[in-house]
Structure formats: C-alpha cells, structure tokens
C-alpha cells in the first residue's frame, strides 16, 4: 500500500512538472514582418521633473551638460539606442504654443502648466533645445502639434520653421534664431487624446478637425527621404468605435498612422503604490498590461477592413505602468519608483508589439525621465537606471530585425479564481543572421521549463542574459543604483536544434543564437 501511495505521489509530481513545461515552436517565414526600430521609442512631456530638473538643468548648471542637457542622461539614452522621442506632450501639447519657446531665452514668456501641477515654466526648453537634443541622441523627433487650443496656421508655420530649407518667413525666422539648416522632422502628431484633455471632442468632430489640419501639413522640406508622417489622435484602450470612425471618415491620403494609448491601471481613482504593493495588486496590474494584446489585435482588425494593405500604421505612442506619486516627491508630479513589476510590463508589452509588427510601427514608453514608467530617475547630481531601462536595452536587439513567428500554449499564473498567461515571448533574426529570443515569466512564485524547437534556425551557439531579483517589489534607489541589472545567463542548452532552459519567477531572459 505504501509503495502504491509513493508511486501515485511521484506520478502526480511528474504530471505537475510536465504541465509546467512550455514548448515553443519557432517558425521562420519569408512573409514575416520587419520589426520597426521605432517600436522602442520614448516620450518626454513637460510634466513634473521630466524636462526641467530631469533632462534639462540649464547651461549654467554645475552638473556636466551639453547646452543644458545632462551628459549622463545623453550617454544613457545613446546606449539604449532610442530611435525616436515624442515631445512636448501629452496633455501639455494642446496648451503649448511653439513660438513662446524660440528666440533669446530671457525674452521668452512664461506659461502656466495647467495640466500638471499648475507650475509656471519659463519656456527655456523649446523647439531648438528639443531638436538639438534629438541630434545629440541620434534619434528622430516626434512633435505633437497643438490642435486643442492652437490653429492650423500655427501648426503649418511650425512645420515650415523646422523643416523648410528655402526662403520663407518661418525659415528666415529660424535662421535669425541661430539655426541655418532645417532639422529632419518626419513624425507629427495632429493633437493628443482629442477625446479627453485634447479637447473632449467626439470622434466625428475630431475627424473633421484632423482633415483640416492634415490638409495644410505639407512637405516643406521637399526631401524625398523625409515626407511628413501625420499621426491622428487615436483611441484609448478598448474604444473601438473611435478607431472605426477615424478610419471611415479620414481619407487614406491624409493620414499615415493612428495612435493608441493604454496604461496598466487597475483603478483610476486609486492606482496603488509603486513599491509597497502586494501580489493581488501585482496580478491586477499585469492583467491590465496584458490587455495590450487584445487592444492591438482588435484595433488592427478594424484598420484591416479599411486598409487591407496596411498602409496606415498603428502607433502605441503612450504605454506603461501608472501608480500613485511617491509621497516624498509630491512636487514631482507623477514621479514613481520602478520595480521588477515594471520590468514585467515592459517585457510583455514589447513582445506584443514585436509579434504584431505588421501593423504596430511605433510605440512610446511613458515617460523617459522621472515620470511614470521612466527608464531614468534623477535626484540632484545622482542618476540611476531602472529595471525598465535594462529591459529596453536587452530588447534593442529586435530593432529593425525580421520577426520569427512563435507558437506555444502558455501555462497559467493563477491567483485565487483568476488566471493569466505566465509566459510571453517573441523572436527575431537581425541583418547579420543572429537570432534573438525574448522570454518573460510573470508568475510571482513559479519557475517554468521552456523548450524551444529551433531546428529550422540552424543554430550552433547560444548565449544569453537575464534580469531578475529576489522580490517583485525590488528596485534601484540612489543608495543602491545597481541592485537590479542584467547578468549573464548560462542556464540554456542547445541540443539537436532544441533550446532548453528554466525561467525563474518574474524574470526576463534574452537569448542570442548564432
């Protein structure tokens, strides 16, 4: 009898282990889409300490800087290979009048930031400062035009000011302000969140306004490689009717992309803490983050009906985790810490974008410095890189690579009566032939064994790196800025075309195969 009980226990244990094994099939295809590097974009708004006391400390600062921008931030973002940077908002964009931010700084008018804290800004960081910063970072600028409180003429003149190389009033004004050659500005947002802070418009009304603005946004610079790329203010989350209305009412020759915004928030009236959360709060955040898959699929399906050739891109130009502001930083609006939970949001969300690269052509993490799911935090002269920064750097290998479609059934991460897929994955092959797999396990308690059937990829060598920590609430602070960082991962083996590994709870692994 005892032997029978022992055998049953062993069988039960074996079944449990078998149930936790994930078999991923890699299916390279000549028809697979290109993963645009712009999926790895960023967002910088005049909000809290993102611009002032974040990026920008001023030319007279004792902190090492280049024309007022912190050198340590420039160095960190260069290492991240950020492909684009969206500015000046966000909600701030539809109160921003660009001419207030040009010319001698001592002559610029002040502005009250009515959306974020009611602070008074001196406009010392304006168009020249931002576009010069993008050149320092070797990144493409993405300007958000003021539709909510601005005019068609104001937007058209901004386009002319920044991009026209000939003789015109705005090009001449730019030259008088010290910039002879135009900048390369391709991406232009036509308003932001028109359904909310951008004007509380209906979709039908915004479609009409959009058509008016887009009609006058011409290719002033006449450079064949830099046509104006106009982005319509798109839906929030599951507002599929907004996407339907825009696709139905905007002529295809007037729009190059629709935006989509989604934040991983469980309760907008009580977002919860950024550090002292429990597993229930973590599970809820991940449930909201994983909705990105559903939103991308369903918005893309609507777009497919009107645009089967996929000429119009989907830009998820605001995404990330959003929690209550850290109490010690109330003056720094939307300042929050960044834990391993945020690494899970970043890893799973980027996998979603990679896997839908046929329609998703840009995404912008909110935000770059000191705001929401920032990749960089600063405190006076101190600076640190967050877990999200490390995930973005690990995933940079997918930029401009070719997607390798994967198929698998994920085990479940279970809490009470709820379940979520525990494993997220994407893969690509770069121009040199190297293959990369990005794997995430969001389960707060269980490791999972993964086997990747990769014989078709003809790999002979394998390496990897991992981001993990002892607790899901762990984060980097200014006393221990290196507590969480990537490490070499040696736990993967490659035998007869099959990759085998065990992925720990709440961890991110990127494998390189050659």
Short mmCIF file of C-alpha atoms in Angstrom, two decimals:
data_model
loop_
_atom_site.label_atom_id
_atom_site.label_comp_id
_atom_site.label_asym_id
_atom_site.label_seq_id
_atom_site.Cartn_x
_atom_site.Cartn_y
_atom_site.Cartn_z
CA UNK A 1 0.00 0.00 0.00
CA UNK A 2 2.81 2.38 0.91
CA UNK A 3 4.53 1.68 -2.43
CA UNK A 4 1.30 2.45 -4.26
CA UNK A 5 0.87 5.79 -2.45
CA UNK A 6 4.50 6.69 -3.18
CA UNK A 7 4.03 5.81 -6.86
CA UNK A 8 0.89 7.93 -7.04
CA UNK A 9 2.70 10.87 -5.43
CA UNK A 10 5.58 10.50 -7.88
CA UNK A 11 3.16 10.37 -10.80
CA UNK A 12 1.34 13.45 -9.53
CA UNK A 13 4.63 15.28 -9.11
CA UNK A 14 5.74 14.25 -12.61
CA UNK A 15 2.45 15.46 -14.08
CA UNK A 16 2.89 18.78 -12.30
CA UNK A 17 6.36 19.16 -13.76
CA UNK A 18 5.11 18.17 -17.20
CA UNK A 19 2.29 20.70 -17.01
CA UNK A 20 4.83 23.46 -16.34
CA UNK A 21 6.93 22.72 -19.41
CA UNK A 22 6.36 25.14 -22.29
CA UNK A 23 7.16 24.01 -25.81
CA UNK A 24 7.73 26.94 -28.16
CA UNK A 25 7.88 26.29 -31.88
CA UNK A 26 9.90 28.77 -33.92
CA UNK A 27 8.52 29.08 -37.45
CA UNK A 28 10.68 31.37 -39.63
CA UNK A 29 8.77 32.72 -42.61
CA UNK A 30 9.70 34.75 -45.67
CA UNK A 31 6.41 36.62 -45.17
CA UNK A 32 7.21 37.65 -41.59
CA UNK A 33 7.19 41.41 -40.97
CA UNK A 34 10.09 43.70 -40.24
CA UNK A 35 10.16 44.90 -36.60
CA UNK A 36 10.44 48.67 -36.83
CA UNK A 37 13.04 50.11 -34.51
CA UNK A 38 10.51 52.82 -33.69
CA UNK A 39 8.59 50.35 -31.53
CA UNK A 40 11.31 51.14 -28.99
CA UNK A 41 10.52 54.87 -28.82
CA UNK A 42 10.21 57.18 -25.84
CA UNK A 43 8.12 60.10 -24.64
CA UNK A 44 9.11 63.33 -22.88
CA UNK A 45 6.40 65.71 -21.70
CA UNK A 46 6.51 68.98 -19.80
CA UNK A 47 5.29 67.18 -16.70
CA UNK A 48 6.73 67.11 -13.21
CA UNK A 49 10.50 66.66 -13.37
CA UNK A 50 10.78 65.13 -16.84
CA UNK A 51 12.09 68.18 -18.72
CA UNK A 52 13.10 70.68 -16.06
CA UNK A 53 15.25 69.10 -13.34
CA UNK A 54 15.27 65.97 -15.46
CA UNK A 55 16.67 66.23 -18.99
CA UNK A 56 17.30 69.94 -18.73
CA UNK A 57 19.33 71.59 -15.99
CA UNK A 58 20.37 74.72 -17.94
CA UNK A 59 23.66 75.80 -19.43
CA UNK A 60 24.79 77.38 -16.16
CA UNK A 61 24.30 74.22 -14.10
CA UNK A 62 27.24 72.78 -12.18
CA UNK A 63 26.19 69.36 -13.44
CA UNK A 64 28.09 68.31 -16.60
CA UNK A 65 25.82 69.20 -19.52
CA UNK A 66 25.69 69.89 -23.22
CA UNK A 67 23.68 73.02 -23.99
CA UNK A 68 21.77 72.49 -20.75
CA UNK A 69 21.02 68.76 -21.08
CA UNK A 70 22.63 66.40 -18.57
CA UNK A 71 25.54 64.49 -20.09
CA UNK A 72 24.82 61.36 -18.05
CA UNK A 73 21.30 61.20 -19.48
CA UNK A 74 22.61 61.72 -23.02
CA UNK A 75 25.11 58.88 -22.51
CA UNK A 76 22.49 56.52 -21.05
CA UNK A 77 19.97 57.13 -23.84
CA UNK A 78 22.62 56.71 -26.52
CA UNK A 79 23.46 53.33 -25.02
CA UNK A 80 19.76 52.48 -25.18
CA UNK A 81 19.71 53.33 -28.91
CA UNK A 82 16.42 55.16 -28.61
CA UNK A 83 15.02 55.53 -32.15
CA UNK A 84 12.62 58.41 -31.52
CA UNK A 85 11.49 60.84 -28.83
CA UNK A 86 7.97 62.33 -28.60
CA UNK A 87 7.56 65.92 -27.31
CA UNK A 88 6.11 68.24 -25.84
CA UNK A 89 3.18 66.05 -24.76
CA UNK A 90 0.82 64.55 -23.87
CA UNK A 91 -1.85 66.82 -22.50
CA UNK A 92 0.69 69.63 -22.36
CA UNK A 93 0.95 69.65 -26.17
CA UNK A 94 -2.54 71.09 -26.64
CA UNK A 95 -1.72 74.09 -24.45
CA UNK A 96 1.75 74.64 -25.93
CA UNK A 97 2.37 77.45 -28.41
CA UNK A 98 5.72 76.82 -30.01
CA UNK A 99 6.65 80.44 -30.70
CA UNK A 100 6.81 81.03 -26.94
CA UNK A 101 9.83 78.71 -26.86
CA UNK A 102 12.10 80.26 -29.50
CA UNK A 103 14.39 83.28 -29.58
CA UNK A 104 16.55 84.68 -26.74
CA UNK A 105 15.65 82.83 -23.56
CA UNK A 106 15.48 85.97 -21.48
CA UNK A 107 12.72 87.28 -23.77
CA UNK A 108 10.52 84.20 -23.72
CA UNK A 109 7.15 84.47 -21.97
CA UNK A 110 6.24 82.20 -19.09
CA UNK A 111 3.45 79.63 -19.22
CA UNK A 112 1.35 78.01 -16.51
CA UNK A 113 1.27 74.24 -16.87
CA UNK A 114 -2.46 73.92 -16.30
CA UNK A 115 -2.47 70.14 -16.69
CA UNK A 116 0.38 69.13 -14.44
CA UNK A 117 0.66 70.85 -11.08
CA UNK A 118 -0.09 74.43 -12.11
CA UNK A 119 3.62 75.22 -12.15
CA UNK A 120 4.99 78.22 -14.02
CA UNK A 121 7.52 77.44 -16.72
CA UNK A 122 9.84 79.92 -18.39
CA UNK A 123 9.96 78.25 -21.81
CA UNK A 124 13.74 77.94 -21.59
CA UNK A 125 13.43 74.49 -23.16
CA UNK A 126 11.82 74.93 -26.57
CA UNK A 127 11.93 73.77 -30.18
CA UNK A 128 15.66 74.37 -30.76
CA UNK A 129 16.55 72.73 -27.46
CA UNK A 130 14.46 69.63 -28.18
CA UNK A 131 15.53 69.15 -31.80
CA UNK A 132 19.19 69.74 -30.95
CA UNK A 133 18.81 67.14 -28.17
CA UNK A 134 17.49 64.65 -30.72
CA UNK A 135 20.56 65.27 -32.86
CA UNK A 136 22.80 64.65 -29.82
CA UNK A 137 20.97 61.38 -29.21
CA UNK A 138 20.94 60.44 -32.91
CA UNK A 139 17.21 59.91 -32.59
CA UNK A 140 14.23 61.03 -34.66
CA UNK A 141 11.98 63.73 -33.21
CA UNK A 142 8.22 63.24 -32.96
CA UNK A 143 6.45 66.58 -32.48
CA UNK A 144 2.90 66.77 -31.11
CA UNK A 145 1.06 69.71 -32.65
CA UNK A 146 -1.43 71.82 -30.69
CA UNK A 147 -4.91 71.11 -32.03
CA UNK A 148 -6.91 71.64 -28.83
CA UNK A 149 -6.07 75.33 -28.34
CA UNK A 150 -3.95 76.01 -31.43
CA UNK A 151 -4.65 76.81 -35.07
CA UNK A 152 -3.97 75.30 -38.46
CA UNK A 153 -1.71 78.22 -39.27
CA UNK A 154 0.32 77.74 -36.07
CA UNK A 155 0.97 74.09 -36.93
CA UNK A 156 1.76 74.84 -40.58
CA UNK A 157 4.25 77.52 -39.52
CA UNK A 158 5.91 75.17 -37.04
CA UNK A 159 6.37 72.64 -39.82
CA UNK A 160 7.82 75.33 -42.06
CA UNK A 161 10.07 76.68 -39.28
CA UNK A 162 11.62 73.31 -38.52
CA UNK A 163 11.91 71.73 -41.98
CA UNK A 164 11.98 74.30 -44.81
CA UNK A 165 15.34 74.82 -46.50
CA UNK A 166 14.28 77.63 -48.85
CA UNK A 167 13.29 81.24 -48.42
CA UNK A 168 10.14 81.71 -46.36
CA UNK A 169 9.10 83.80 -43.35
CA UNK A 170 9.42 80.90 -40.90
CA UNK A 171 12.67 79.55 -42.35
CA UNK A 172 14.12 83.05 -42.14
CA UNK A 173 12.93 83.31 -38.52
CA UNK A 174 14.70 80.04 -37.73
CA UNK A 175 17.91 81.35 -39.27
CA UNK A 176 17.65 84.56 -37.25
CA UNK A 177 17.48 82.38 -34.15
CA UNK A 178 20.75 80.69 -34.99
CA UNK A 179 19.82 77.59 -36.98
CA UNK A 180 20.80 77.81 -40.64
CA UNK A 181 19.91 74.30 -41.83
CA UNK A 182 16.50 72.74 -41.17
CA UNK A 183 16.12 69.74 -38.92
CA UNK A 184 14.92 66.37 -40.13
CA UNK A 185 11.43 66.18 -38.60
CA UNK A 186 9.29 63.45 -40.07
CA UNK A 187 6.76 62.50 -37.37
CA UNK A 188 3.93 64.89 -36.50
CA UNK A 189 1.10 64.16 -34.11
CA UNK A 190 -2.10 66.01 -35.02
CA UNK A 191 -3.30 66.65 -31.49
CA UNK A 192 -3.23 64.34 -28.48
CA UNK A 193 -6.06 62.49 -26.76
CA UNK A 194 -8.69 64.53 -28.59
CA UNK A 195 -11.33 62.51 -26.75
CA UNK A 196 -10.04 63.91 -23.44
CA UNK A 197 -7.52 66.60 -22.50
CA UNK A 198 -7.02 67.43 -26.19
CA UNK A 199 -10.48 68.98 -26.48
CA UNK A 200 -13.10 66.45 -25.25
CA UNK A 201 -14.16 66.00 -28.87
CA UNK A 202 -16.38 63.38 -30.38
CA UNK A 203 -14.73 61.09 -32.91
CA UNK A 204 -16.79 62.60 -35.73
CA UNK A 205 -15.81 66.15 -34.79
CA UNK A 206 -12.15 65.28 -34.42
CA UNK A 207 -12.12 63.52 -37.80
CA UNK A 208 -13.22 66.78 -39.42
CA UNK A 209 -10.67 68.84 -37.48
CA UNK A 210 -7.95 66.32 -38.32
CA UNK A 211 -8.70 66.53 -42.03
CA UNK A 212 -8.42 70.31 -41.88
CA UNK A 213 -5.05 70.29 -40.10
CA UNK A 214 -3.61 67.44 -42.19
CA UNK A 215 -4.52 69.20 -45.45
CA UNK A 216 -2.14 72.05 -44.66
CA UNK A 217 0.71 69.94 -43.31
CA UNK A 218 2.84 69.90 -46.47
CA UNK A 219 6.30 68.54 -47.15
CA UNK A 220 8.00 71.89 -46.78
CA UNK A 221 11.50 70.49 -46.88
CA UNK A 222 10.91 68.68 -50.20
CA UNK A 223 13.36 65.95 -49.17
CA UNK A 224 12.31 62.64 -50.66
CA UNK A 225 13.58 60.72 -47.64
CA UNK A 226 11.64 62.83 -45.12
CA UNK A 227 7.98 63.06 -46.08
CA UNK A 228 5.61 64.37 -43.42
CA UNK A 229 4.21 61.47 -41.42
CA UNK A 230 0.90 62.54 -39.85
CA UNK A 231 -0.41 60.71 -36.78
CA UNK A 232 -4.09 61.00 -35.85
CA UNK A 233 -5.05 61.16 -32.19
CA UNK A 234 -6.35 57.63 -31.69
CA UNK A 235 -8.29 55.62 -29.16
CA UNK A 236 -7.78 54.86 -25.51
CA UNK A 237 -7.86 51.18 -24.64
CA UNK A 238 -10.97 49.44 -25.95
CA UNK A 239 -12.65 52.43 -27.61
CA UNK A 240 -13.02 50.61 -30.91
CA UNK A 241 -15.71 52.99 -32.13
CA UNK A 242 -13.15 55.82 -32.15
CA UNK A 243 -10.88 53.83 -34.48
CA UNK A 244 -13.83 52.83 -36.67
CA UNK A 245 -14.94 56.46 -37.02
CA UNK A 246 -11.48 57.75 -37.94
CA UNK A 247 -10.84 55.00 -40.46
CA UNK A 248 -14.22 55.61 -42.05
CA UNK A 249 -14.02 59.40 -42.20
CA UNK A 250 -10.37 60.27 -42.91
CA UNK A 251 -9.11 59.88 -46.45
CA UNK A 252 -6.15 57.49 -46.65
CA UNK A 253 -4.01 60.10 -48.39
CA UNK A 254 -4.31 62.40 -45.33
CA UNK A 255 -3.12 60.01 -42.61
CA UNK A 256 -0.09 57.81 -42.12
CA UNK A 257 -0.82 56.45 -38.62
CA UNK A 258 -3.42 56.20 -35.87
CA UNK A 259 -2.34 56.43 -32.24
CA UNK A 260 -3.42 54.19 -29.37
CA UNK A 261 -2.94 54.80 -25.63
CA UNK A 262 -3.11 52.26 -22.83
CA UNK A 263 -1.80 52.36 -19.26
CA UNK A 264 -1.71 49.39 -16.91
CA UNK A 265 -4.03 50.86 -14.27
CA UNK A 266 -6.47 48.77 -12.25
CA UNK A 267 -8.39 51.67 -10.66
CA UNK A 268 -8.00 55.26 -11.84
CA UNK A 269 -9.33 56.60 -8.52
CA UNK A 270 -6.80 54.56 -6.51
CA UNK A 271 -3.83 53.49 -8.62
CA UNK A 272 -1.94 51.95 -5.73
CA UNK A 273 1.68 52.29 -4.60
CA UNK A 274 4.66 51.93 -6.88
CA UNK A 275 6.69 49.91 -4.34
CA UNK A 276 4.69 48.58 -1.37
CA UNK A 277 2.20 46.57 -3.44
CA UNK A 278 1.13 43.01 -2.68
CA UNK A 279 0.64 40.09 -5.05
CA UNK A 280 -3.03 40.90 -5.59
CA UNK A 281 -2.10 44.40 -6.77
CA UNK A 282 0.70 42.97 -8.91
CA UNK A 283 -1.67 40.46 -10.51
CA UNK A 284 -4.18 43.24 -11.27
CA UNK A 285 -1.52 45.40 -12.88
CA UNK A 286 -0.37 42.54 -15.09
CA UNK A 287 -3.96 41.74 -16.05
CA UNK A 288 -4.29 45.32 -17.33
CA UNK A 289 -0.88 45.29 -19.02
CA UNK A 290 -1.66 42.07 -20.88
CA UNK A 291 -4.80 43.65 -22.34
CA UNK A 292 -2.44 45.34 -24.79
CA UNK A 293 -2.57 42.15 -26.88
CA UNK A 294 -6.36 42.30 -27.18
CA UNK A 295 -6.38 46.02 -27.93
CA UNK A 296 -3.74 45.79 -30.66
CA UNK A 297 -5.47 42.81 -32.28
CA UNK A 298 -8.95 44.36 -32.27
CA UNK A 299 -7.92 47.87 -33.37
CA UNK A 300 -5.78 46.32 -36.12
CA UNK A 301 -8.75 44.24 -37.28
CA UNK A 302 -10.82 47.41 -37.71
CA UNK A 303 -7.98 49.05 -39.59
CA UNK A 304 -7.65 45.97 -41.82
CA UNK A 305 -11.22 46.36 -43.06
CA UNK A 306 -10.50 49.85 -44.39
CA UNK A 307 -6.80 49.41 -45.12
CA UNK A 308 -6.09 45.77 -46.06
CA UNK A 309 -2.69 46.69 -47.47
CA UNK A 310 -1.66 48.03 -44.04
CA UNK A 311 -0.51 51.38 -45.38
CA UNK A 312 -1.71 53.13 -42.22
CA UNK A 313 0.37 52.26 -39.16
CA UNK A 314 -0.72 51.80 -35.57
CA UNK A 315 1.37 53.87 -33.14
CA UNK A 316 1.00 53.00 -29.45
CA UNK A 317 2.54 56.31 -28.50
CA UNK A 318 1.72 56.16 -24.78
CA UNK A 319 2.03 52.99 -22.69
CA UNK A 320 3.31 51.83 -19.34
CA UNK A 321 2.51 51.44 -15.65
CA UNK A 322 0.89 54.28 -13.70
CA UNK A 323 0.74 54.35 -9.90
CA UNK A 324 0.30 56.90 -7.14
CA UNK A 325 3.03 59.52 -6.91
CA UNK A 326 5.68 58.68 -4.34
CA UNK A 327 4.77 60.70 -1.20
CA UNK A 328 8.27 62.13 -0.81
CA UNK A 329 8.07 63.56 -4.34
CA UNK A 330 4.65 65.23 -4.41
CA UNK A 331 6.23 68.26 -6.06
CA UNK A 332 7.50 65.99 -8.81
CA UNK A 333 4.17 65.21 -10.42
CA UNK A 334 3.72 61.54 -11.44
CA UNK A 335 7.11 60.55 -10.02
CA UNK A 336 7.06 56.85 -9.15
CA UNK A 337 9.57 54.14 -8.39
CA UNK A 338 10.27 51.39 -10.89
CA UNK A 339 10.33 47.78 -9.68
CA UNK A 340 10.54 44.31 -11.18
CA UNK A 341 6.78 44.65 -11.79
CA UNK A 342 7.62 47.36 -14.33
CA UNK A 343 10.17 45.07 -15.96
CA UNK A 344 7.33 42.56 -16.42
CA UNK A 345 5.13 45.24 -18.02
CA UNK A 346 7.94 46.27 -20.35
CA UNK A 347 8.91 42.76 -21.41
CA UNK A 348 5.40 41.50 -22.11
CA UNK A 349 4.31 44.70 -23.86
CA UNK A 350 7.33 44.81 -26.14
CA UNK A 351 6.77 41.16 -27.05
CA UNK A 352 3.22 42.08 -28.07
CA UNK A 353 4.47 44.90 -30.29
CA UNK A 354 7.12 42.67 -31.87
CA UNK A 355 4.58 39.95 -32.61
CA UNK A 356 2.25 42.46 -34.29
CA UNK A 357 4.93 44.33 -36.20
CA UNK A 358 2.87 44.08 -39.39
CA UNK A 359 0.67 46.89 -38.05
CA UNK A 360 2.47 48.34 -35.00
CA UNK A 361 5.22 50.58 -36.36
CA UNK A 362 5.94 52.84 -33.39
CA UNK A 363 5.44 52.86 -29.64
CA UNK A 364 6.47 55.35 -26.97
CA UNK A 365 7.07 54.38 -23.36
CA UNK A 366 5.71 56.97 -20.91
CA UNK A 367 7.99 58.58 -19.90
CA UNK A 368 11.75 58.90 -20.23
CA UNK A 369 12.90 60.66 -17.05
CA UNK A 370 11.31 60.99 -13.58
CA UNK A 371 7.71 60.45 -14.75
CA UNK A 372 5.56 57.28 -14.76
CA UNK A 373 7.45 54.19 -16.02
CA UNK A 374 10.69 56.08 -16.51
CA UNK A 375 13.90 54.49 -17.70
CA UNK A 376 15.96 57.09 -15.80
CA UNK A 377 15.48 58.69 -12.37
CA UNK A 378 17.45 61.68 -11.08
CA UNK A 379 17.97 63.37 -7.72
CA UNK A 380 20.19 66.44 -7.89
CA UNK A 381 23.55 65.16 -9.18
CA UNK A 382 22.54 61.49 -8.82
CA UNK A 383 21.11 59.37 -11.62
CA UNK A 384 20.02 55.76 -11.86
CA UNK A 385 18.82 53.31 -14.48
CA UNK A 386 15.57 51.49 -13.72
CA UNK A 387 14.65 47.84 -14.37
CA UNK A 388 12.63 49.10 -17.34
CA UNK A 389 15.80 50.66 -18.79
CA UNK A 390 17.52 47.29 -18.63
CA UNK A 391 14.63 45.52 -20.38
CA UNK A 392 14.61 48.12 -23.15
CA UNK A 393 18.36 47.69 -23.58
CA UNK A 394 18.09 43.88 -23.66
CA UNK A 395 15.34 44.10 -26.30
CA UNK A 396 17.21 46.59 -28.50
CA UNK A 397 18.46 43.56 -30.46
CA UNK A 398 15.00 43.34 -32.08
CA UNK A 399 15.23 46.80 -33.64
CA UNK A 400 14.95 46.56 -37.44
CA UNK A 401 15.15 42.76 -37.31
CA UNK A 402 12.79 40.29 -39.01
CA UNK A 403 10.15 38.68 -36.82
CA UNK A 404 10.33 34.94 -36.28
CA UNK A 405 6.76 33.80 -35.53
CA UNK A 406 6.40 31.63 -32.42
CA UNK A 407 3.60 29.32 -31.39
CA UNK A 408 3.03 27.89 -27.89
CA UNK A 409 0.49 27.37 -25.16
CA UNK A 410 1.41 29.24 -22.01
CA UNK A 411 0.98 27.77 -18.55
CA UNK A 412 -1.22 29.83 -16.25
CA UNK A 413 -0.24 32.19 -13.49
CA UNK A 414 -3.07 31.65 -11.00
CA UNK A 415 -4.18 33.79 -8.10
CA UNK A 416 -7.44 32.84 -6.45
CA UNK A 417 -10.02 32.26 -9.16
CA UNK A 418 -8.15 34.27 -11.81
CA UNK A 419 -5.59 33.16 -14.36
CA UNK A 420 -3.17 34.91 -16.68
CA UNK A 421 -0.72 33.50 -19.24
CA UNK A 422 2.57 33.21 -17.37
CA UNK A 423 4.93 33.16 -20.37
CA UNK A 424 5.38 35.82 -23.02
CA UNK A 425 7.84 35.51 -25.91
CA UNK A 426 8.97 36.98 -29.21
CA UNK A 427 11.88 36.29 -31.56
CA UNK A 428 13.70 37.84 -34.50
CA UNK A 429 16.64 37.46 -36.86
CA UNK A 430 18.85 40.51 -37.41
CA UNK A 431 20.63 41.58 -40.60
CA UNK A 432 23.79 39.68 -39.61
CA UNK A 433 21.84 36.44 -39.19
CA UNK A 434 21.84 36.36 -35.39
CA UNK A 435 18.63 35.13 -33.76
CA UNK A 436 17.23 36.54 -30.52
CA UNK A 437 14.50 35.17 -28.26
CA UNK A 438 12.98 37.40 -25.56
CA UNK A 439 11.20 35.47 -22.81
CA UNK A 440 9.22 36.70 -19.80
CA UNK A 441 7.76 34.78 -16.88
CA UNK A 442 5.29 36.98 -14.95
CA UNK A 443 4.45 34.25 -12.40
CA UNK A 444 5.27 35.62 -8.95
CA UNK A 445 6.00 32.17 -7.49
CA UNK A 446 6.77 29.51 -10.08
CA UNK A 447 9.63 28.83 -12.44
CA UNK A 448 8.80 27.26 -15.81
CA UNK A 449 10.76 24.93 -18.02
CA UNK A 450 10.92 26.08 -21.63
CA UNK A 451 11.88 24.09 -24.69
CA UNK A 452 12.26 25.99 -27.98
CA UNK A 453 12.08 23.87 -31.12
CA UNK A 454 14.53 25.83 -33.27
CA UNK A 455 15.98 23.28 -35.69
CA UNK A 456 14.80 25.35 -38.67
CA UNK A 457 17.04 28.21 -37.50
CA UNK A 458 20.23 26.08 -37.76
CA UNK A 459 21.88 27.46 -34.63
CA UNK A 460 25.20 26.19 -33.35
CA UNK A 461 26.00 28.56 -30.49
CA UNK A 462 23.89 30.07 -27.70
CA UNK A 463 24.35 32.85 -25.13
CA UNK A 464 22.04 34.95 -23.04
CA UNK A 465 21.37 37.48 -20.30
CA UNK A 466 18.79 37.68 -17.54
CA UNK A 467 17.11 40.36 -15.46
CA UNK A 468 15.81 39.05 -12.14
CA UNK A 469 15.71 39.83 -8.44
CA UNK A 470 14.75 38.32 -5.10
CA UNK A 471 11.38 40.11 -4.79
CA UNK A 472 8.91 41.54 -7.26
CA UNK A 473 8.96 44.79 -5.25
CA UNK A 474 12.73 45.24 -5.64
CA UNK A 475 14.01 48.43 -7.28
CA UNK A 476 17.12 50.53 -7.75
CA UNK A 477 17.46 53.56 -5.50
CA UNK A 478 20.09 56.27 -5.26
CA UNK A 479 21.94 54.44 -2.48
CA UNK A 480 21.98 51.10 -4.37
CA UNK A 481 21.59 52.08 -8.04
CA UNK A 482 22.95 48.74 -9.27
CA UNK A 483 20.79 46.40 -7.19
CA UNK A 484 18.91 45.26 -10.30
CA UNK A 485 20.87 44.90 -13.52
CA UNK A 486 21.37 42.32 -16.24
CA UNK A 487 23.58 39.29 -15.70
CA UNK A 488 24.96 36.63 -18.00
CA UNK A 489 22.52 33.72 -18.29
CA UNK A 490 24.18 30.31 -18.57
CA UNK A 491 21.14 28.16 -17.91
CA UNK A 492 20.21 27.46 -21.54
CA UNK A 493 21.40 24.48 -23.54
CA UNK A 494 21.21 23.76 -27.26
CA UNK A 495 20.98 20.13 -28.37
CA UNK A 496 19.86 18.86 -31.78
CA UNK A 497 18.03 22.07 -32.58
CA UNK A 498 16.18 22.31 -29.26
CA UNK A 499 16.89 25.04 -26.72
CA UNK A 500 16.13 24.10 -23.10
CA UNK A 501 16.07 26.38 -20.07
CA UNK A 502 14.26 27.17 -16.86
CA UNK A 503 12.98 30.71 -16.42
CA UNK A 504 12.67 31.90 -12.81
CA UNK A 505 9.63 33.75 -11.43
CA UNK A 506 9.22 37.40 -12.54
CA UNK A 507 12.27 37.43 -14.77
CA UNK A 508 13.24 38.43 -18.31
CA UNK A 509 15.68 36.43 -20.43
CA UNK A 510 17.06 37.29 -23.88
CA UNK A 511 18.90 34.53 -25.74
CA UNK A 512 21.19 35.01 -28.73
CA UNK A 513 21.66 32.17 -31.19
CA UNK A 514 24.26 32.05 -33.93
#
